[in-house]
Coordinates of C-alpha atoms in Angstrom, one line a residue:
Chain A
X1 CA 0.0 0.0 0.0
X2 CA 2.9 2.6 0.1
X3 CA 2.3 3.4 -3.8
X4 CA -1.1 4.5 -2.5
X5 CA 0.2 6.9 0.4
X6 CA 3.2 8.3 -2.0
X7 CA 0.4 9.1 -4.4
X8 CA -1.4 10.8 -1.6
X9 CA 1.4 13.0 -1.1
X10 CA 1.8 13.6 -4.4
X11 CA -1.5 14.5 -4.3
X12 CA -1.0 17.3 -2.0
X13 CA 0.8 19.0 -4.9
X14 CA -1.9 19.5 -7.0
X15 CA -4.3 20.5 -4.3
X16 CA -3.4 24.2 -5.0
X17 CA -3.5 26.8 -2.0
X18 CA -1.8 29.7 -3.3
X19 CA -3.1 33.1 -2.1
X20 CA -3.4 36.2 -3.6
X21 CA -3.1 39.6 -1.5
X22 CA -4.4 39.1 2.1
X23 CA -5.6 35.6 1.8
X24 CA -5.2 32.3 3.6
X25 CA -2.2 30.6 2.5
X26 CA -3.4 27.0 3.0
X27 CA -6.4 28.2 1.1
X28 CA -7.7 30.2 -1.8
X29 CA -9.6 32.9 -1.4
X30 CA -12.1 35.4 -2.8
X31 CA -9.1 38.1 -4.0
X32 CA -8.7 38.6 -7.7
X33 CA -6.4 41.4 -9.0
X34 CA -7.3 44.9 -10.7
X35 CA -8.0 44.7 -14.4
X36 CA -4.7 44.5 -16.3
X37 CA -2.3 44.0 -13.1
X38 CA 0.2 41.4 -12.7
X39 CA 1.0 39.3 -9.6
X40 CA 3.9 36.8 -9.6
X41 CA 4.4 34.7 -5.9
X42 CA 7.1 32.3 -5.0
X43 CA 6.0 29.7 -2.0
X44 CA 7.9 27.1 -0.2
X45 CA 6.0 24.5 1.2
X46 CA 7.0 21.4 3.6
X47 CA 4.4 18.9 4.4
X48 CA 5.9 15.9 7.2
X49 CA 3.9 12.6 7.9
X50 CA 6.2 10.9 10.3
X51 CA 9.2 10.6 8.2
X52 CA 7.5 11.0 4.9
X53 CA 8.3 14.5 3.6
X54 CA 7.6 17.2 1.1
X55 CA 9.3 20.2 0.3
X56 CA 8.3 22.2 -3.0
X57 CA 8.4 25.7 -4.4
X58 CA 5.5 26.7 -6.5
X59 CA 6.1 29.4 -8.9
X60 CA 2.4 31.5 -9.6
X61 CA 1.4 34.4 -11.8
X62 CA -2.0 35.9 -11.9
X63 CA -3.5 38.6 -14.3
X64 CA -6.5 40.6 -14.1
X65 CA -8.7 40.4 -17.2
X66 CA -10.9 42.6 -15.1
X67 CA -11.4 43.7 -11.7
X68 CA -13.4 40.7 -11.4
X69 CA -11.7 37.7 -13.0
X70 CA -8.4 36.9 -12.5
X71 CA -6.2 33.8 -14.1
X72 CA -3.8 31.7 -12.4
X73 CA -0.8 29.8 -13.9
X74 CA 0.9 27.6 -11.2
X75 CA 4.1 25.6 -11.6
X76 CA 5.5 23.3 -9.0
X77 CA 9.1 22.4 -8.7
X78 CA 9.4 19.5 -5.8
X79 CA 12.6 19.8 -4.4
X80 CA 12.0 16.2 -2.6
X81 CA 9.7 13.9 -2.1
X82 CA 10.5 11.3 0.2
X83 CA 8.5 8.4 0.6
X84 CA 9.6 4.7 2.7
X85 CA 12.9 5.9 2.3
X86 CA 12.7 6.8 -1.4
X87 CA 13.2 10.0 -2.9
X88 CA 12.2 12.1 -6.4
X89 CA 12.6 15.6 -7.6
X90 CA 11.4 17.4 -10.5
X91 CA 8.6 19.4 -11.8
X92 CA 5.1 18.5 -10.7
X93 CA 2.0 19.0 -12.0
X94 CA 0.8 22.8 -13.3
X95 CA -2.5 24.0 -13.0
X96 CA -4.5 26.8 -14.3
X97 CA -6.9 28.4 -12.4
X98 CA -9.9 31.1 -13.1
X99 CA -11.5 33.6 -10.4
X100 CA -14.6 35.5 -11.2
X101 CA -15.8 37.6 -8.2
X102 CA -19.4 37.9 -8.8
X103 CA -20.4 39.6 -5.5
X104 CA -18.9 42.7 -4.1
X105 CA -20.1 45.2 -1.5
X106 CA -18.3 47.6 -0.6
X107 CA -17.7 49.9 2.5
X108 CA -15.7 52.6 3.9
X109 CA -12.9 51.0 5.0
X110 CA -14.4 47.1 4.4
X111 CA -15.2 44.8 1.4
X112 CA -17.6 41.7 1.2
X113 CA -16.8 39.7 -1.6
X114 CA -17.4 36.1 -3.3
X115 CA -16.0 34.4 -6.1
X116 CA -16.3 31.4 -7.5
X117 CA -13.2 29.7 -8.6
X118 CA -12.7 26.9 -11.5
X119 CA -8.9 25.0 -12.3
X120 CA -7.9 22.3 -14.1
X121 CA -4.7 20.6 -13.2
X122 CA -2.3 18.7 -16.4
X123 CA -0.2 15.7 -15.4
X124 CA 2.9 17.8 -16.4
X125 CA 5.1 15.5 -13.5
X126 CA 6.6 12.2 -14.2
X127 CA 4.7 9.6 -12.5
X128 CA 7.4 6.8 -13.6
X129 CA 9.2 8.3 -10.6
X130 CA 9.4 7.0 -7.4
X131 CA 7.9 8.4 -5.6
X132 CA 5.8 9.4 -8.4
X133 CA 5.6 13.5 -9.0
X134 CA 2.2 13.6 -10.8
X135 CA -0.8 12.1 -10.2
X136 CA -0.8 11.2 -13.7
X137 CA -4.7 12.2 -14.2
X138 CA -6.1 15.3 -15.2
X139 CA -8.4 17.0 -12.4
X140 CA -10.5 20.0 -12.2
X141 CA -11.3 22.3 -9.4
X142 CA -14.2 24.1 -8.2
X143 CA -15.1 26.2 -5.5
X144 CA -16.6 29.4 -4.3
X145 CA -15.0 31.8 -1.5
X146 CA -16.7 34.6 0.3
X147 CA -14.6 37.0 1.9
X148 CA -14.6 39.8 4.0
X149 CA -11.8 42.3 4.4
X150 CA -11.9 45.6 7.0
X151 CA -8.7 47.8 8.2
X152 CA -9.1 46.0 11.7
X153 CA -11.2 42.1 11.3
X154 CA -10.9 39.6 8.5
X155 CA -13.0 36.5 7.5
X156 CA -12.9 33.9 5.3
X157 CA -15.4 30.7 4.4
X158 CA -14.4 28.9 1.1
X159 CA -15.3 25.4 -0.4
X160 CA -13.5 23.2 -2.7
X161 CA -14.2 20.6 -4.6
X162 CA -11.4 18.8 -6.3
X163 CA -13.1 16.2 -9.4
X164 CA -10.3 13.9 -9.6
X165 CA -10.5 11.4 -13.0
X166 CA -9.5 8.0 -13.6
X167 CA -5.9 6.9 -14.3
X168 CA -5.7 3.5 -15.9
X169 CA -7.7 1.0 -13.9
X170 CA -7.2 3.5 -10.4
X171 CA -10.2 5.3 -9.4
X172 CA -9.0 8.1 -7.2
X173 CA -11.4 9.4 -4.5
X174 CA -12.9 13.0 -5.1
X175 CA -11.6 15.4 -2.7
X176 CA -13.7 18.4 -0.7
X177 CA -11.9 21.2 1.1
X178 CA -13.7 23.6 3.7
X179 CA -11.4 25.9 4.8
X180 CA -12.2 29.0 7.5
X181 CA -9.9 31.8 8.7
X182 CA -10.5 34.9 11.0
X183 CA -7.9 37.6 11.1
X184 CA -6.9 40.8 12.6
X185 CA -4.7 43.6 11.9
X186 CA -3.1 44.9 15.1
X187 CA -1.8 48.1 13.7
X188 CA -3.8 50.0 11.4
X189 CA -1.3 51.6 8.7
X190 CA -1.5 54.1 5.9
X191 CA -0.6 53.6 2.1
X192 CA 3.0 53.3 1.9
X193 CA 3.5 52.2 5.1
X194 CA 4.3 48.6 6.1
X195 CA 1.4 46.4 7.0
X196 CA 0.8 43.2 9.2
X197 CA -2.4 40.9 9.7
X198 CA -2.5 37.6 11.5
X199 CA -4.5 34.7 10.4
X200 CA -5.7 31.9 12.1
X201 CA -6.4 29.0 9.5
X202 CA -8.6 26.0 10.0
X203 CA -8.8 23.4 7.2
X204 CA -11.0 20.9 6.7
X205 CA -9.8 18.0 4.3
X206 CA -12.1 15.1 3.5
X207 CA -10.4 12.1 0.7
X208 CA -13.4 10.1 -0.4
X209 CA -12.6 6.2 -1.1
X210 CA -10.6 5.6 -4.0
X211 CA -11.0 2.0 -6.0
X212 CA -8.7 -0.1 -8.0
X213 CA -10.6 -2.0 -10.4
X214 CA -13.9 -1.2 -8.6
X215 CA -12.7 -2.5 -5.6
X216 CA -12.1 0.1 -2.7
X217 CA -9.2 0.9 -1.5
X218 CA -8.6 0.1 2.5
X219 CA -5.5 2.6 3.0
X220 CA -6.6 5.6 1.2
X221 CA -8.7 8.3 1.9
X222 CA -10.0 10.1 5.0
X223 CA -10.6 13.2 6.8
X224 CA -7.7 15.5 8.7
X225 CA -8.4 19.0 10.2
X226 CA -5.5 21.3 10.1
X227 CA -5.0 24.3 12.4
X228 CA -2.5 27.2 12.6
X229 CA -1.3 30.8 12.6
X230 CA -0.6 32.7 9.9
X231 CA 0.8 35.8 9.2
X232 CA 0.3 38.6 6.4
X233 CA 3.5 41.3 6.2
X234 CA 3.5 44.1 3.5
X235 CA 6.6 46.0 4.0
X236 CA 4.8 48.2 1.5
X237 CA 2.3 48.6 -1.0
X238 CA 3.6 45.7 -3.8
X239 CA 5.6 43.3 -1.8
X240 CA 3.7 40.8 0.8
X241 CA 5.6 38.2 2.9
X242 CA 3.3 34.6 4.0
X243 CA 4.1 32.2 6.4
X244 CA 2.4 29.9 8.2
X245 CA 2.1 27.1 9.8
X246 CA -0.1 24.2 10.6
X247 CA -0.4 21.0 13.1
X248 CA -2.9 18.2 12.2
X249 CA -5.4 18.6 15.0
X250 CA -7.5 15.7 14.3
X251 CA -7.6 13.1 11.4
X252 CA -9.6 10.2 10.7
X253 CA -7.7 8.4 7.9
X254 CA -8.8 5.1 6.7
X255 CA -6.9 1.6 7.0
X256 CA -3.3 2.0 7.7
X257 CA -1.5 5.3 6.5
X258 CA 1.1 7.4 7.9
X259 CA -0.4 10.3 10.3
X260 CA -0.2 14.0 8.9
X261 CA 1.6 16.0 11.3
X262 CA 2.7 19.3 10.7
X263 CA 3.0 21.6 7.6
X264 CA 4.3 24.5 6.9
X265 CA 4.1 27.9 4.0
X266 CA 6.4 30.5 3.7
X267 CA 5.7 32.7 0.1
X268 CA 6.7 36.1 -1.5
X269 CA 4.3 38.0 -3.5
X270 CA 5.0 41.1 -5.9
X271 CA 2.4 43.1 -8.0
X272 CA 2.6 45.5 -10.6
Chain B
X1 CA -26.0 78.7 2.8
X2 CA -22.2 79.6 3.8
X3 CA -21.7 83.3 3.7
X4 CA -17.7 83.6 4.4
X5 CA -16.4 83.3 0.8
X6 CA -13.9 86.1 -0.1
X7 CA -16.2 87.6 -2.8
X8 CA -14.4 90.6 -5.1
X9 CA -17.0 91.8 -7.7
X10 CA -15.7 92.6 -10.6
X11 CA -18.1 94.9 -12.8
X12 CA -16.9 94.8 -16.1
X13 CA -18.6 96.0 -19.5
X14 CA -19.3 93.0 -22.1
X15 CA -16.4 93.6 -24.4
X16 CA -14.0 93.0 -21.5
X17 CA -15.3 89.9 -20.3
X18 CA -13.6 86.8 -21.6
X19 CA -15.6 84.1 -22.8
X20 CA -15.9 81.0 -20.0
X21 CA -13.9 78.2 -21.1
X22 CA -14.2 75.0 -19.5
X23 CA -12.8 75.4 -16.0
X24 CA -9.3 74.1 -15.4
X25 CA -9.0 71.1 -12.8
X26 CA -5.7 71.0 -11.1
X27 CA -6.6 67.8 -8.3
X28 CA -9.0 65.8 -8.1
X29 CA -9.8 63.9 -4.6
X30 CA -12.5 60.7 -5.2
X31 CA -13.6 59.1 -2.1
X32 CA -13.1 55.2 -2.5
X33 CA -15.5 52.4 -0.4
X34 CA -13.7 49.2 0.1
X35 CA -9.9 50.0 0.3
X36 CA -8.8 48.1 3.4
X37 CA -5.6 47.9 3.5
X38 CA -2.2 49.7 1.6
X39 CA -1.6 46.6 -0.4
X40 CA -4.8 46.5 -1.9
X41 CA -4.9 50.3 -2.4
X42 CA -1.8 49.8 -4.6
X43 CA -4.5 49.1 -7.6
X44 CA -5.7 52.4 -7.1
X45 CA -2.3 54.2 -8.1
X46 CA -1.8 51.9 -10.6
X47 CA -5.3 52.3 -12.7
X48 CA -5.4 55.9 -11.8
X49 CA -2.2 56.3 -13.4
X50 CA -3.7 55.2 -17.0
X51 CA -5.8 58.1 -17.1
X52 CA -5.0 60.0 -19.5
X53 CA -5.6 64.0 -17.1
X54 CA -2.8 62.0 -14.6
X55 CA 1.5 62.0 -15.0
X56 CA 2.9 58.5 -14.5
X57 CA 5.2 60.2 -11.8
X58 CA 1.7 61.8 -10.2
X59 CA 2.4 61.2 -6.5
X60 CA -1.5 59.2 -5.8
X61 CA -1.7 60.1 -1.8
X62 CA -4.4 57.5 -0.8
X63 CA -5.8 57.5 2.9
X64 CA -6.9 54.3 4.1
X65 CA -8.4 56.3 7.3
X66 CA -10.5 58.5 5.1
X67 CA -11.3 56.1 2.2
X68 CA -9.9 59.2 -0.4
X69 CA -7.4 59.4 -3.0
X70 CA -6.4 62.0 -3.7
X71 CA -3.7 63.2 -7.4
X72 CA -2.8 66.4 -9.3
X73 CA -5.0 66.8 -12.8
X74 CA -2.1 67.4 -15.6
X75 CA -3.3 70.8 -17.1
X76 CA -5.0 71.3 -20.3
X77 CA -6.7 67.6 -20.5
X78 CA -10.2 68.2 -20.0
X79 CA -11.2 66.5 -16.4
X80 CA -13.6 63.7 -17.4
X81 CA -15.4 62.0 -13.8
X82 CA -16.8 59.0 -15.7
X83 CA -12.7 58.1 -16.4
X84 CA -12.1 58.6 -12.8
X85 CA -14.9 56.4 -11.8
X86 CA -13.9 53.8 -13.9
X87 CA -10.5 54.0 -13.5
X88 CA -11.8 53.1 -9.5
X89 CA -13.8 50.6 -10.5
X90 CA -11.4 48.8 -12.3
X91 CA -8.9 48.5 -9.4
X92 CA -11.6 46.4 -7.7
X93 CA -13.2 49.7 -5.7
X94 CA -16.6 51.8 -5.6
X95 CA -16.1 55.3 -6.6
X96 CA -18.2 57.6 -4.5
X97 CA -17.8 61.5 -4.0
X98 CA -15.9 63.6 -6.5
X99 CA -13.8 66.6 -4.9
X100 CA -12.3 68.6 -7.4
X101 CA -9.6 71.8 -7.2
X102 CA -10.8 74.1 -10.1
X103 CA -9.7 77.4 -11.6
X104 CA -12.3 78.6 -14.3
X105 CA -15.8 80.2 -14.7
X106 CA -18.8 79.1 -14.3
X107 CA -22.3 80.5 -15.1
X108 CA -24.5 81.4 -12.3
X109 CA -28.1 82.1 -14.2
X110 CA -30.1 82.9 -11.1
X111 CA -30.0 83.1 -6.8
X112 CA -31.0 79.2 -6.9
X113 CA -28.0 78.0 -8.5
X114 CA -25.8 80.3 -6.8
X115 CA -27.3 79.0 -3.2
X116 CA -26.5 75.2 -4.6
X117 CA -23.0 77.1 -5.9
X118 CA -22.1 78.0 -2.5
X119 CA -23.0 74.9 -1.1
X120 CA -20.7 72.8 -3.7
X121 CA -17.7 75.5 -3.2
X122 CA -15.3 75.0 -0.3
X123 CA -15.3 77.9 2.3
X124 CA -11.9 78.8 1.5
X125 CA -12.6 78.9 -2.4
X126 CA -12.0 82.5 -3.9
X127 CA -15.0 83.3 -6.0
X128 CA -14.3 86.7 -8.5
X129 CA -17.6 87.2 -9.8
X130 CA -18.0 89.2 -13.2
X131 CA -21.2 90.0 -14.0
X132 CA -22.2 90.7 -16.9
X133 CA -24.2 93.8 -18.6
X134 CA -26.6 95.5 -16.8
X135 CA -24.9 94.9 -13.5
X136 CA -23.6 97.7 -11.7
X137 CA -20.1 98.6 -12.1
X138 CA -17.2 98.7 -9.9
X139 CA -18.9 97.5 -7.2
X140 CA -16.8 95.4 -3.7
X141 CA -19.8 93.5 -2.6
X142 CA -20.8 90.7 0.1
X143 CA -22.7 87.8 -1.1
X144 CA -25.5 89.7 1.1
X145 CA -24.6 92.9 -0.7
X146 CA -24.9 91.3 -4.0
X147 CA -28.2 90.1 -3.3
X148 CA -29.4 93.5 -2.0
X149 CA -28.5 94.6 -4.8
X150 CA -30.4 92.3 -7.1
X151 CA -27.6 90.8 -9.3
X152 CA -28.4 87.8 -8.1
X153 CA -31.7 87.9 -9.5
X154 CA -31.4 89.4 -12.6
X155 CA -28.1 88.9 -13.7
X156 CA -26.1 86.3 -15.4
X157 CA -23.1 86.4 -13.4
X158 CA -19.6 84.4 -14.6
X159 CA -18.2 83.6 -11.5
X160 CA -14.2 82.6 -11.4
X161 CA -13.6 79.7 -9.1
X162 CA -10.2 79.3 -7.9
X163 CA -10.8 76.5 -4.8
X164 CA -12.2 73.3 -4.8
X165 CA -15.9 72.1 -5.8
X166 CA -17.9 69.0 -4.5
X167 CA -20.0 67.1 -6.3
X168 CA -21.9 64.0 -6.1
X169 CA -22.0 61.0 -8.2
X170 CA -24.0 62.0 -11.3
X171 CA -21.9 62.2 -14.2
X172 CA -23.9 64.7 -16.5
X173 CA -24.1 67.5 -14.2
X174 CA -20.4 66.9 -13.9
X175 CA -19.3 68.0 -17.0
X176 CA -22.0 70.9 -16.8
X177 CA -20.3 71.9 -14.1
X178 CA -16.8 72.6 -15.5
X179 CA -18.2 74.5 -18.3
X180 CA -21.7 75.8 -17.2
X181 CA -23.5 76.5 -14.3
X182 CA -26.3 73.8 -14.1
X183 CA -28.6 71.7 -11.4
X184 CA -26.1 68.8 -9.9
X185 CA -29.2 66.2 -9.5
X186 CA -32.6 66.3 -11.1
X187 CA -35.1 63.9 -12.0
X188 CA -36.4 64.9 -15.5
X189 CA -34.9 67.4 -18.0
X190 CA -38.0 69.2 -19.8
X191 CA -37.5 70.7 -23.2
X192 CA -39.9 73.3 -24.3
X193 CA -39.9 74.1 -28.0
X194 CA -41.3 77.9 -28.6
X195 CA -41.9 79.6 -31.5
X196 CA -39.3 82.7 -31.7
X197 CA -37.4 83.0 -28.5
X198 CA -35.8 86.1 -29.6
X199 CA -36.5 88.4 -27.1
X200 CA -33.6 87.9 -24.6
X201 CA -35.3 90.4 -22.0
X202 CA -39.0 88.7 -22.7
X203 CA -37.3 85.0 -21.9
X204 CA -35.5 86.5 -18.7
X205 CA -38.9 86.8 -17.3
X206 CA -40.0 83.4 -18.6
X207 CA -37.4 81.8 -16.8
X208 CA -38.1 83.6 -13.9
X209 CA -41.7 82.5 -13.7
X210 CA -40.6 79.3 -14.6
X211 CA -38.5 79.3 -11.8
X212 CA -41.1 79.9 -9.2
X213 CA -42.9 77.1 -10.1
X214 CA -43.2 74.0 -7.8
X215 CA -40.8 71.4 -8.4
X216 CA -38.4 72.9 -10.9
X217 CA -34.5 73.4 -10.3
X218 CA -32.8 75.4 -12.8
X219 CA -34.0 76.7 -16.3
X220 CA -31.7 77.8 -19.3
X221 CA -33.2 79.6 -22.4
X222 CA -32.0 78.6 -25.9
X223 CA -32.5 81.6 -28.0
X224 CA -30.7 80.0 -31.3
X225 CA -32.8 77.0 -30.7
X226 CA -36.1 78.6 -29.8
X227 CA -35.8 76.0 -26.4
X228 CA -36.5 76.3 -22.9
X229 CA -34.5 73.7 -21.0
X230 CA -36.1 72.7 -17.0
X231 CA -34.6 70.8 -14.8
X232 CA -37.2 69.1 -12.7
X233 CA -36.8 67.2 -9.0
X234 CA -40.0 64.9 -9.7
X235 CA -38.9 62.3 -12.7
X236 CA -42.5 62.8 -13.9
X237 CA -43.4 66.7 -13.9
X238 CA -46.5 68.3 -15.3
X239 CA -45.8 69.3 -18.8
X240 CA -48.8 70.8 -19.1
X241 CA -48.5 73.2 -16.3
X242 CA -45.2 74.5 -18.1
X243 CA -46.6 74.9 -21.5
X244 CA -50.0 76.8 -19.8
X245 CA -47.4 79.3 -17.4
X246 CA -45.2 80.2 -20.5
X247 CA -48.5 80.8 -22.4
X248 CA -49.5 83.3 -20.1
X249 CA -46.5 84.9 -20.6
X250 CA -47.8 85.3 -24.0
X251 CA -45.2 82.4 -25.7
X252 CA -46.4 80.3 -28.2
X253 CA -45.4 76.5 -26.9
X254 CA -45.2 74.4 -29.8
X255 CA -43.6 71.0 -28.3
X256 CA -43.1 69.9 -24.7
X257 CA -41.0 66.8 -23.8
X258 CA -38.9 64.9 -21.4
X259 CA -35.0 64.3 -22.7
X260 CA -34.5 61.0 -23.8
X261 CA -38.5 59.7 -23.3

């Protein structure tokens, strides 16, 4: 069964979290980008499970069609994947995303927003590899993220459905994310200054069964809850510094499978 | 009504009064709903910069605390609002109030629209007033004093603005403003069509009585194009009553109609 729990790490690669402005960083968010701006983000990411680990960068650039719909291109580079003592490099799987905020209200100082969110993800990775570094199927995304932004409170609520598609006679279990974040922002700063806002994350991950050859598979799949800190720093108005970090606060996995334990995000954003 | 402006009346015959070009806007402040935080506000500087009245090296001074930006107007490109809304709304933001530092003239046809003038134009705004013929000459007077002395009834004054000027979020009466003196929010624009309007003194009057009557805001007199324009607060006013009170006047009404109905 270790193919199966490698590929469930390899999974996590293609479960896209990248955040855009003052988002969650273990989630996406609501935030698209004004019409003809240009973000680009670099993120590390580490993921352990008792020995198995996962370090990446992913390497992101969004453009604003409009104010209201924003594209994604994502490119993971895993710099190791190790799994039962193996390890693998390479590029992993990219992934395109769309945003189209289709609710905004907005307020003196505040902003309620909610946008629904479509991606597709191409088997770009070798999955010859061991550990493989693609899932080797291509999956689509869907969601819809309500957000609400104020100089002093933030709140988030988004969920994510990812529609994961056959490979060969493997029938991968769907995934469903609900994620939730409150924040704050201690010091209230003016444009130009620097900025800071603290998140506190909760994710909610639930693996449906997977089957091989219509037969379900006993060590795949299952829910974990993740819980962390976050923080948001601006040292001004176009650069933004993410980190945060996460413990596994409660996971119902089924069958036997290596426990999640503690991940971790650390990203650099740039607009223009 | 705000009575503190720094008024210098400047009587002037005809032939020395320069024509009223459109009035010059050297900063324009728009109030912004939804800007949270500096990192966000950064899409304001950068789709404000794309207009076409603002310098790529324009220094955008955005307050988070007041929900305002705030950037010079480059001179000689006519000041367009709608562009600045847009330009708002494209960064992800809801344009609201439009503050704008002007230098220019602007028509003031009767004491109505110079009470809503006054209103719109900051304290410290200098107002030179020129009035126009008929007005007495070389006259220093108060607002007060002007009134007393019935310019602001009878004249057309050109008023020089040189200070800033609030408006609300209707574009139209926007770009009247900047070149003439009009109503900033109505609900219906009545056109009356009259047969010979020639008689400059005879539609003075007409606009006068029009004036008084319930409901209406401003009125303009189109002597080229034999039209009477109203600007009405109801959406739905009573043509009739307009075409029956310039008949009395002894006008001969020959087409009454709402703008763009």
């Amino acid at each position: 069964m270790s193919n199966y729990r490698t590929l469930a790490i390899v999974l996590v690669l293609g479960v896209s979290s990248s955040a855009v402005a003052h988002e969650p960083v273990f989630s996406l968010g609501p935030e698209t980008i004004w019409e003809g701006g240009v973000g680009i983000e670099t993120k590390f990411e580490f993921e352990d499970a008792r020995g198995d680990q996962l370090s990446a960068l992913h390497y992101e650039i969004i453009y604003g069609v409009t104010s209201d719909l924003s594209l994604t291109f994502e490119l993971p580079q895993i710099l190791e994947l190790e799994e039962d003592g193996e390890t693998e490099h390479g590029l992993g799987d990219i992934e395109f995303r769309a945003k189209y905020q289709f609710f905004k209200k907005d307020l003196l100082g505040a902003q309620h927003k909610v946008s629904g969110i479509f991606g597709v993800k191409a088997p770009t990775g070798d999955d010859d590899a061991v550990p493989a570094l693609s899932t080797g199927t291509t999956d689509f995304l869907l969601g819809v993220s309500y957000g609400y932004e104020s100089r002093s409170w933030y709140q988030f609520l988004t969920v994510r459905y990812r529609l994961r598609t056959e490979r060969g006679d493997l029938d991968p279990g769907d995934r469903l994310f609900i994620d939730a974040a409150i924040g704050f922002r201690p010091w209230q700063r003016e444009y130009t200054e620097w900025d800071l806002v603290a998140l506190l994350e909760m994710n909610v991950e639930l693996e449906f069964d997977s089957e091989f050859r219509s037969t379900t598979l006993p060590n795949v799949g299952g829910n974990t809850v993740w819980l962390g800190p976050t923080i948001l720093f601006s040292p001004n108005p176009q650069w933004m510094f993410k980190g945060g970090v996460q413990l596994s606060v409660y996971e119902d996995l089924n069958g036997d499978q290596e426990h999640s334990e503690f991940r971790a995000v650390f990203a650099i954003e740039f607009h223009f | 009504m705000k009575l503190v402006h720094s008024l210098l009346v400047v009587a002037l015959s005809a032939g020395f009064i320069a024509e009223p070009g459109p009035a010059a806007v050297e900063q324009v402040s728009v109030r912004v709903d939804g800007v949270a935080c500096p990192f966000c506000a950064y899409n304001i500087e950068k789709r404000v910069k794309t207009l076409e009245g603002v310098e790529r090296e324009a220094q955008i001074v955005t307050s988070l605390e007041n929900g305002t930006a705030t950037f010079p107007w480059k001179p000689g490109v006519a000041f367009d609002p709608a562009a600045v809304r847009k330009a708002i709304r494209e960064a992800g933001f809801t344009p609201r109030d439009l503050t704008v530092t002007v230098t220019g003239v602007i028509e003031v046809s009767s004491d109505r629209d110079a009470q809503t003038m006054l209103e719109l134009v900051d304290e410290d705004a200098k107002l030179t007033v020129l009035v126009t013929p008929g007005a007495r000459a070389d006259q220093r007077a108060s607002w007060d004093q002007m009134r007393a002395l019935g310019l602001l009834q009878a004249a057309k004054l050109r008023v020089r603005v040189e200070g800033e000027v609030r408006a609300d979020s209707a574009d139209r009466p926007w770009s009247l403003i900047l070149h003439t003196w009009a109503p900033l929010e109505y609900g219906a624009h009545v056109i009356v069509e009259i047969d010979d309007l020639a008689c400059e003194r005879c539609s003075t009057r007409m606009m006068q009585a029009l004036t008084e009557l319930a409901g209406v805001i401003h009125v303009e007199a189109d002597h080229e194009a034999d039209r009477v324009h109203i600007w009405t607060r109801d959406e739905t006013p009573d043509l009739r009553m307009f075409r029956e009170r310039i008949e009395t006047l002894g006008f001969k009404v020959t087409h009454v109609h709402i703008d763009g109905r």
